[in-house]
Coordinates of C-alpha atoms and ligand atoms in Angstrom, one line a residue:
M1 CA -6.0 -18.1 -21.8
L2 CA -7.1 -14.8 -19.9
A3 CA -4.4 -14.1 -17.5
I4 CA -2.2 -11.0 -16.2
N5 CA 0.5 -10.2 -17.7
L6 CA 3.0 -7.5 -17.3
K7 CA 5.7 -9.1 -18.5
G8 CA 9.3 -6.1 -18.9
K9 CA 7.2 -3.3 -16.8
T10 CA 8.9 -1.4 -13.9
A11 CA 6.6 -1.0 -10.7
L12 CA 8.3 1.5 -8.2
V13 CA 6.4 -0.1 -4.6
T14 CA 6.9 1.4 -1.5
G15 CA 7.2 0.2 1.6
V16 CA 8.4 -3.5 0.8
S17 CA 10.5 -4.2 3.8
S18 CA 7.1 -5.8 4.9
G19 CA 3.9 -6.6 5.6
V20 CA 1.4 -5.9 2.2
G21 CA 4.3 -3.7 0.3
L22 CA 5.6 -7.3 0.3
G23 CA 3.0 -9.4 -0.9
I24 CA 2.3 -6.7 -3.4
A25 CA 6.2 -6.9 -4.5
K26 CA 6.5 -10.8 -5.0
I27 CA 2.7 -11.2 -7.0
L28 CA 4.0 -7.7 -9.4
A29 CA 7.1 -9.6 -10.2
R30 CA 5.3 -13.0 -10.5
A31 CA 3.3 -11.5 -13.0
G32 CA 6.5 -9.9 -14.9
C33 CA 7.1 -6.9 -13.2
N34 CA 10.7 -5.5 -11.9
I35 CA 10.3 -4.5 -8.6
S36 CA 12.2 -1.0 -7.6
G37 CA 11.6 -1.1 -4.0
C38 CA 12.0 1.1 -0.5
G39 CA 11.1 0.6 3.4
T40 CA 13.6 2.6 6.2
S41 CA 15.6 -0.8 6.8
A42 CA 18.8 -1.5 5.8
E43 CA 19.6 -4.0 2.8
N44 CA 20.9 -6.7 5.4
S45 CA 17.7 -6.3 7.4
E46 CA 15.5 -9.6 7.6
G47 CA 12.6 -7.6 5.7
V48 CA 14.8 -6.3 2.7
V49 CA 16.7 -9.8 2.9
T50 CA 13.5 -11.8 2.2
F51 CA 12.2 -8.8 0.0
F52 CA 15.2 -10.0 -2.5
K53 CA 14.8 -13.4 -2.2
T54 CA 11.2 -13.5 -3.3
I55 CA 11.6 -11.4 -6.5
K56 CA 14.5 -13.7 -7.2
E57 CA 12.4 -16.6 -6.8
E58 CA 9.5 -15.1 -8.7
G59 CA 12.7 -14.3 -11.9
T60 CA 12.5 -10.9 -12.0
Q61 CA 14.7 -8.1 -10.9
A62 CA 14.8 -6.0 -7.8
L63 CA 16.2 -3.0 -6.4
Y64 CA 15.7 -1.5 -3.0
T65 CA 16.6 2.2 -1.5
K66 CA 17.1 2.7 2.0
L67 CA 14.9 6.2 2.5
D68 CA 12.7 8.5 4.7
I69 CA 9.5 8.4 2.3
T70 CA 8.3 11.6 3.9
S71 CA 11.9 13.7 2.4
K72 CA 11.3 15.2 -1.1
L73 CA 15.1 14.9 -1.4
D74 CA 14.5 10.8 -0.6
Q75 CA 11.7 11.0 -3.0
E76 CA 13.6 12.1 -5.9
L77 CA 16.3 9.9 -4.8
L78 CA 14.4 6.5 -5.1
V79 CA 12.9 8.2 -8.7
N80 CA 16.1 8.6 -9.9
K81 CA 18.1 5.2 -9.4
T82 CA 14.8 3.7 -10.6
I83 CA 14.8 5.6 -14.2
A84 CA 19.0 4.5 -13.8
A85 CA 18.3 0.4 -13.3
F86 CA 15.0 0.1 -15.5
E87 CA 15.0 3.2 -17.4
K88 CA 11.1 3.4 -17.1
I89 CA 8.6 3.6 -14.1
D90 CA 5.6 1.9 -15.7
I91 CA 3.3 1.3 -12.0
L92 CA 3.7 3.3 -8.9
V93 CA 2.0 1.6 -5.8
S94 CA 2.2 4.1 -3.2
N95 CA 1.7 2.0 -0.4
A96 CA 4.2 3.0 2.7
G97 CA 2.3 3.4 5.5
V98 CA 2.0 3.2 9.6
N99 CA -0.7 3.1 12.4
V100 CA -0.5 6.5 13.5
F101 CA -3.7 5.2 16.5
E102 CA -4.5 8.2 19.0
G103 CA -7.6 10.1 20.1
A104 CA -9.3 13.2 18.7
E105 CA -8.2 15.0 21.8
R106 CA -4.9 13.4 22.9
C107 CA -3.4 13.4 19.6
S108 CA -0.8 16.0 19.7
E109 CA 0.4 18.1 17.0
K110 CA 3.4 16.2 16.7
Q111 CA 1.5 13.2 15.8
W112 CA -0.7 14.8 13.4
D113 CA 2.2 16.2 11.3
F114 CA 3.4 12.9 11.0
N115 CA 0.9 11.0 9.9
M116 CA -0.3 13.5 7.4
D117 CA 3.7 13.7 6.0
L118 CA 3.6 9.8 5.7
N119 CA 0.4 8.6 5.5
L120 CA -1.0 11.5 2.9
K121 CA 1.5 13.9 1.7
A122 CA 4.3 11.6 0.6
H123 CA 1.1 9.8 -1.8
W124 CA 0.7 13.3 -3.1
G125 CA 4.7 13.9 -3.4
L126 CA 6.1 10.7 -4.8
S127 CA 3.0 10.3 -7.7
R128 CA 3.5 14.1 -8.6
L129 CA 7.5 12.3 -9.0
C130 CA 6.4 9.9 -11.1
K131 CA 4.3 11.5 -13.6
P132 CA 6.4 12.0 -16.2
Y133 CA 7.5 8.6 -16.5
L134 CA 4.3 7.0 -16.2
E135 CA 2.5 9.5 -19.0
L136 CA 5.2 8.4 -21.7
N137 CA 3.5 5.4 -22.7
G138 CA 0.1 6.5 -22.5
T139 CA -0.5 3.4 -19.9
G140 CA 0.8 4.2 -16.4
V141 CA -0.8 3.4 -13.1
I142 CA -1.0 4.7 -9.7
V143 CA -2.3 2.8 -6.7
L144 CA -2.6 4.4 -3.5
M145 CA -2.8 2.3 -0.9
T146 CA -5.6 3.6 1.9
S147 CA -7.5 1.4 4.3
N148 CA -11.7 0.4 5.4
H149 CA -10.6 3.1 7.9
S150 CA -11.4 5.7 4.8
N151 CA -15.1 4.3 5.7
Y152 CA -15.7 4.0 8.7
T153 CA -13.5 4.0 11.9
I154 CA -13.4 3.3 15.7
P155 CA -12.6 5.5 18.7
G156 CA -8.8 5.7 19.0
C157 CA -7.7 5.2 15.3
F158 CA -7.7 8.9 15.0
P159 CA -5.6 10.6 13.2
Y160 CA -4.9 7.7 11.2
N161 CA -8.4 7.6 9.7
V162 CA -8.1 10.9 8.4
A163 CA -5.4 11.0 6.1
K164 CA -6.7 7.4 5.1
T165 CA -10.1 9.0 4.1
A166 CA -8.1 11.4 2.2
I167 CA -6.6 9.7 0.0
K168 CA -9.9 8.8 -1.8
G169 CA -10.3 12.6 -2.6
L170 CA -6.0 12.3 -4.1
V171 CA -7.4 9.6 -6.3
Q172 CA -10.2 11.0 -8.0
S173 CA -8.2 14.4 -8.7
L174 CA -5.4 12.3 -9.9
A175 CA -7.3 10.3 -11.9
I176 CA -9.8 13.1 -13.8
E177 CA -6.4 15.5 -14.2
W178 CA -4.0 12.9 -15.4
G179 CA -6.2 10.2 -16.9
P180 CA -6.1 9.1 -19.9
K181 CA -2.3 9.0 -19.8
I182 CA -2.5 7.6 -16.2
R183 CA -5.0 5.3 -14.1
T184 CA -5.5 5.7 -10.6
V185 CA -6.8 3.7 -8.2
G186 CA -7.3 3.2 -4.6
I187 CA -6.7 0.1 -2.5
A188 CA -8.5 -0.2 1.0
P189 CA -7.6 -3.5 2.3
G190 CA -9.3 -4.8 5.5
F191 CA -7.6 -7.4 8.2
I192 CA -5.0 -8.4 6.6
E193 CA -2.2 -11.3 7.8
T194 CA 0.4 -8.6 8.9
P195 CA 3.2 -8.5 11.4
G196 CA 1.8 -5.5 12.6
N197 CA -1.5 -7.2 13.1
Q198 CA -0.6 -10.6 15.1
K199 CA 1.2 -7.8 17.5
W200 CA -2.3 -7.0 18.3
F201 CA -3.3 -10.1 18.6
D202 CA -0.2 -10.9 20.4
S203 CA -1.4 -7.8 23.2
F204 CA -4.1 -9.3 24.1
P205 CA -4.5 -11.9 27.4
D206 CA -5.6 -14.7 24.8
A207 CA -4.0 -13.9 21.4
E208 CA -5.5 -16.8 20.0
A209 CA -9.3 -16.3 21.0
E210 CA -9.1 -12.5 20.0
R211 CA -7.4 -13.9 16.8
Q212 CA -10.7 -16.3 16.3
K213 CA -12.8 -13.3 17.2
T214 CA -11.5 -11.4 14.4
I215 CA -11.8 -14.3 12.2
D216 CA -15.3 -15.2 12.6
L217 CA -16.3 -11.7 12.0
H218 CA -15.4 -12.3 8.5
P219 CA -18.0 -13.7 6.1
V220 CA -14.6 -15.3 4.1
K221 CA -13.4 -16.9 7.7
K222 CA -10.4 -15.9 7.4
L223 CA -8.0 -12.5 7.5
G224 CA -6.9 -11.3 4.0
T225 CA -3.0 -12.2 2.4
T226 CA -1.0 -10.0 1.2
E227 CA -0.8 -12.0 -1.6
E228 CA -4.8 -11.3 -1.9
V229 CA -3.9 -7.5 -1.8
G230 CA -0.8 -7.9 -4.0
Q231 CA -3.7 -10.1 -6.9
F232 CA -6.3 -7.7 -6.2
C233 CA -3.2 -4.9 -7.4
A234 CA -2.0 -6.8 -10.5
F235 CA -5.0 -6.8 -12.1
L236 CA -5.3 -3.0 -11.1
A237 CA -2.3 -2.0 -13.0
S238 CA -3.4 -4.8 -15.8
D239 CA -4.5 -4.1 -19.2
L240 CA -7.5 -6.1 -18.0
A241 CA -8.6 -2.9 -16.4
T242 CA -8.6 0.1 -18.6
F243 CA -12.0 1.2 -17.9
I244 CA -10.7 1.5 -14.3
T245 CA -9.6 4.9 -12.5
G246 CA -10.6 7.4 -10.0
T247 CA -12.2 4.6 -7.5
T248 CA -11.1 3.7 -4.6
Y249 CA -11.8 -0.5 -4.0
L250 CA -12.7 -2.1 -0.3
I251 CA -10.8 -5.6 0.0
D252 CA -12.2 -7.0 3.5
G253 CA -13.2 -10.6 3.4
G254 CA -17.2 -8.8 3.7
R255 CA -16.1 -7.6 6.9
S256 CA -17.8 -4.1 6.4
A257 CA -21.1 -6.0 5.4
L258 CA -21.5 -7.6 8.9
M259 CA -23.7 -5.2 11.2
Q260 CA -21.4 -4.0 14.3
D261 CA -23.6 -5.1 16.9
T262 CA -24.5 -8.6 15.1
Ligands
LIG1 N1 -2.3 -4.6 7.5 C1 -3.1 -4.4 7.3 O1 -3.9 -4.7 8.0 C2 -3.8 -2.5 6.6 C3 -5.1 -2.3 6.8 C4 -5.2 -1.3 5.6 C5 -4.6 -0.7 5.1 N2 -3.1 -0.9 5.2 C6 -2.4 -0.2 4.9 O2 -1.0 -0.9 4.2 C7 0.0 -0.3 4.2 C8 1.5 -1.0 4.2 O3 0.8 -1.6 5.8 P1 1.5 -3.1 6.6 O4 -0.2 -3.6 7.5 O5 2.3 -3.6 5.5 O6 2.7 -2.1 7.3 P2 4.2 -2.9 8.1 O7 4.2 -4.3 8.0 O8 4.4 -2.3 8.8 O9 4.9 -2.1 6.6 C9 4.9 -0.9 6.5 C10 6.2 -0.7 5.2 O10 5.9 1.1 5.0 C11 7.8 1.0 5.5 N3 8.0 1.8 5.6 C12 7.2 2.6 6.6 N4 7.5 3.9 7.0 C13 8.2 4.6 6.0 C14 9.1 6.1 5.9 N5 8.8 7.0 6.0 N6 9.5 5.5 4.7 C15 9.6 4.5 3.9 N7 9.1 3.4 4.1 C16 8.4 3.5 5.3 C17 8.2 0.0 6.4 O11 9.7 -0.1 5.7 P3 10.3 -0.4 7.3 O12 9.4 -1.8 8.0 O13 11.6 -1.1 6.7 O14 10.4 0.9 7.9 C18 7.2 -0.7 5.5 O15 8.2 -1.7 4.8 C19 0.0 1.1 4.9 O16 -0.7 2.1 4.0 C20 -1.5 0.3 5.7 O17 -1.8 1.7 6.4 C21 -2.8 -2.1 6.1

């Protein structure tokens, strides 16, 4: 039987207290990984309690570190704590990020810097710190989280889209410079069911109608789930994907195949 088997591997996943990162952590744990996760939330917050409960239900070990991933000291702390607990890092999923949505003219330097520090520089910094561990057994995998905004965008999503586009370049550089011991792949999700996207629907006078309008624009007639992103991530991290590196994959339910004015 063909199956994804990550039994005994250690996955470091950033941003596990919510949304996509939590879904990825759950599926990687289901495939057999111990998970070292992080976020800015406290250990006793609802999101982190859910993270621990989720990994426990999947039957593997979980570690959580409260930190700011843009801080180099915090990145070092995260890597050191992961090694202290699990003695290795096989898979890095650099997922933590937030929407920084502004106009190109209105965007302040502070917004630009915050966005670049979190949505771009932190991915590079953490990857570099994990590199010595990932390459140890010659089969390390880095998955960087970008977005469909790296392919096309809409007015007012600047400078988020700039950082997410640059991640595709980061994926290429790490793949060609750090291969063959480490494979580096990008995931560019489209519209995923997350608390943030629900908040966006809720900002409309008729949230349900807006949600249905968005669903109708997807050939699969649904939004993506965090678990679906996790499943793709588990495949990319597995030895079923050993010919895959240096590329970013769109996972958007066919949304981008449909012309905007259809
Ligand atoms: N949702 C989508 O439809 C979608 C689509 C395309 C791409 N993405 C990408 O997917 C990733 C996750 O997004 P999401 O929708 O799941 O967002 P989310 O629900 O807001 O989760 C973001 C996660 O990142 C963590 N985080 C944020 N800032 C951090 C910091 N400075 N240091 C450490 N952790 C930090 C958050 O921790 P706390 O909650 O503890 O602060 C949280 O765990 C992002 O890179 C995003 O760009 C999402």
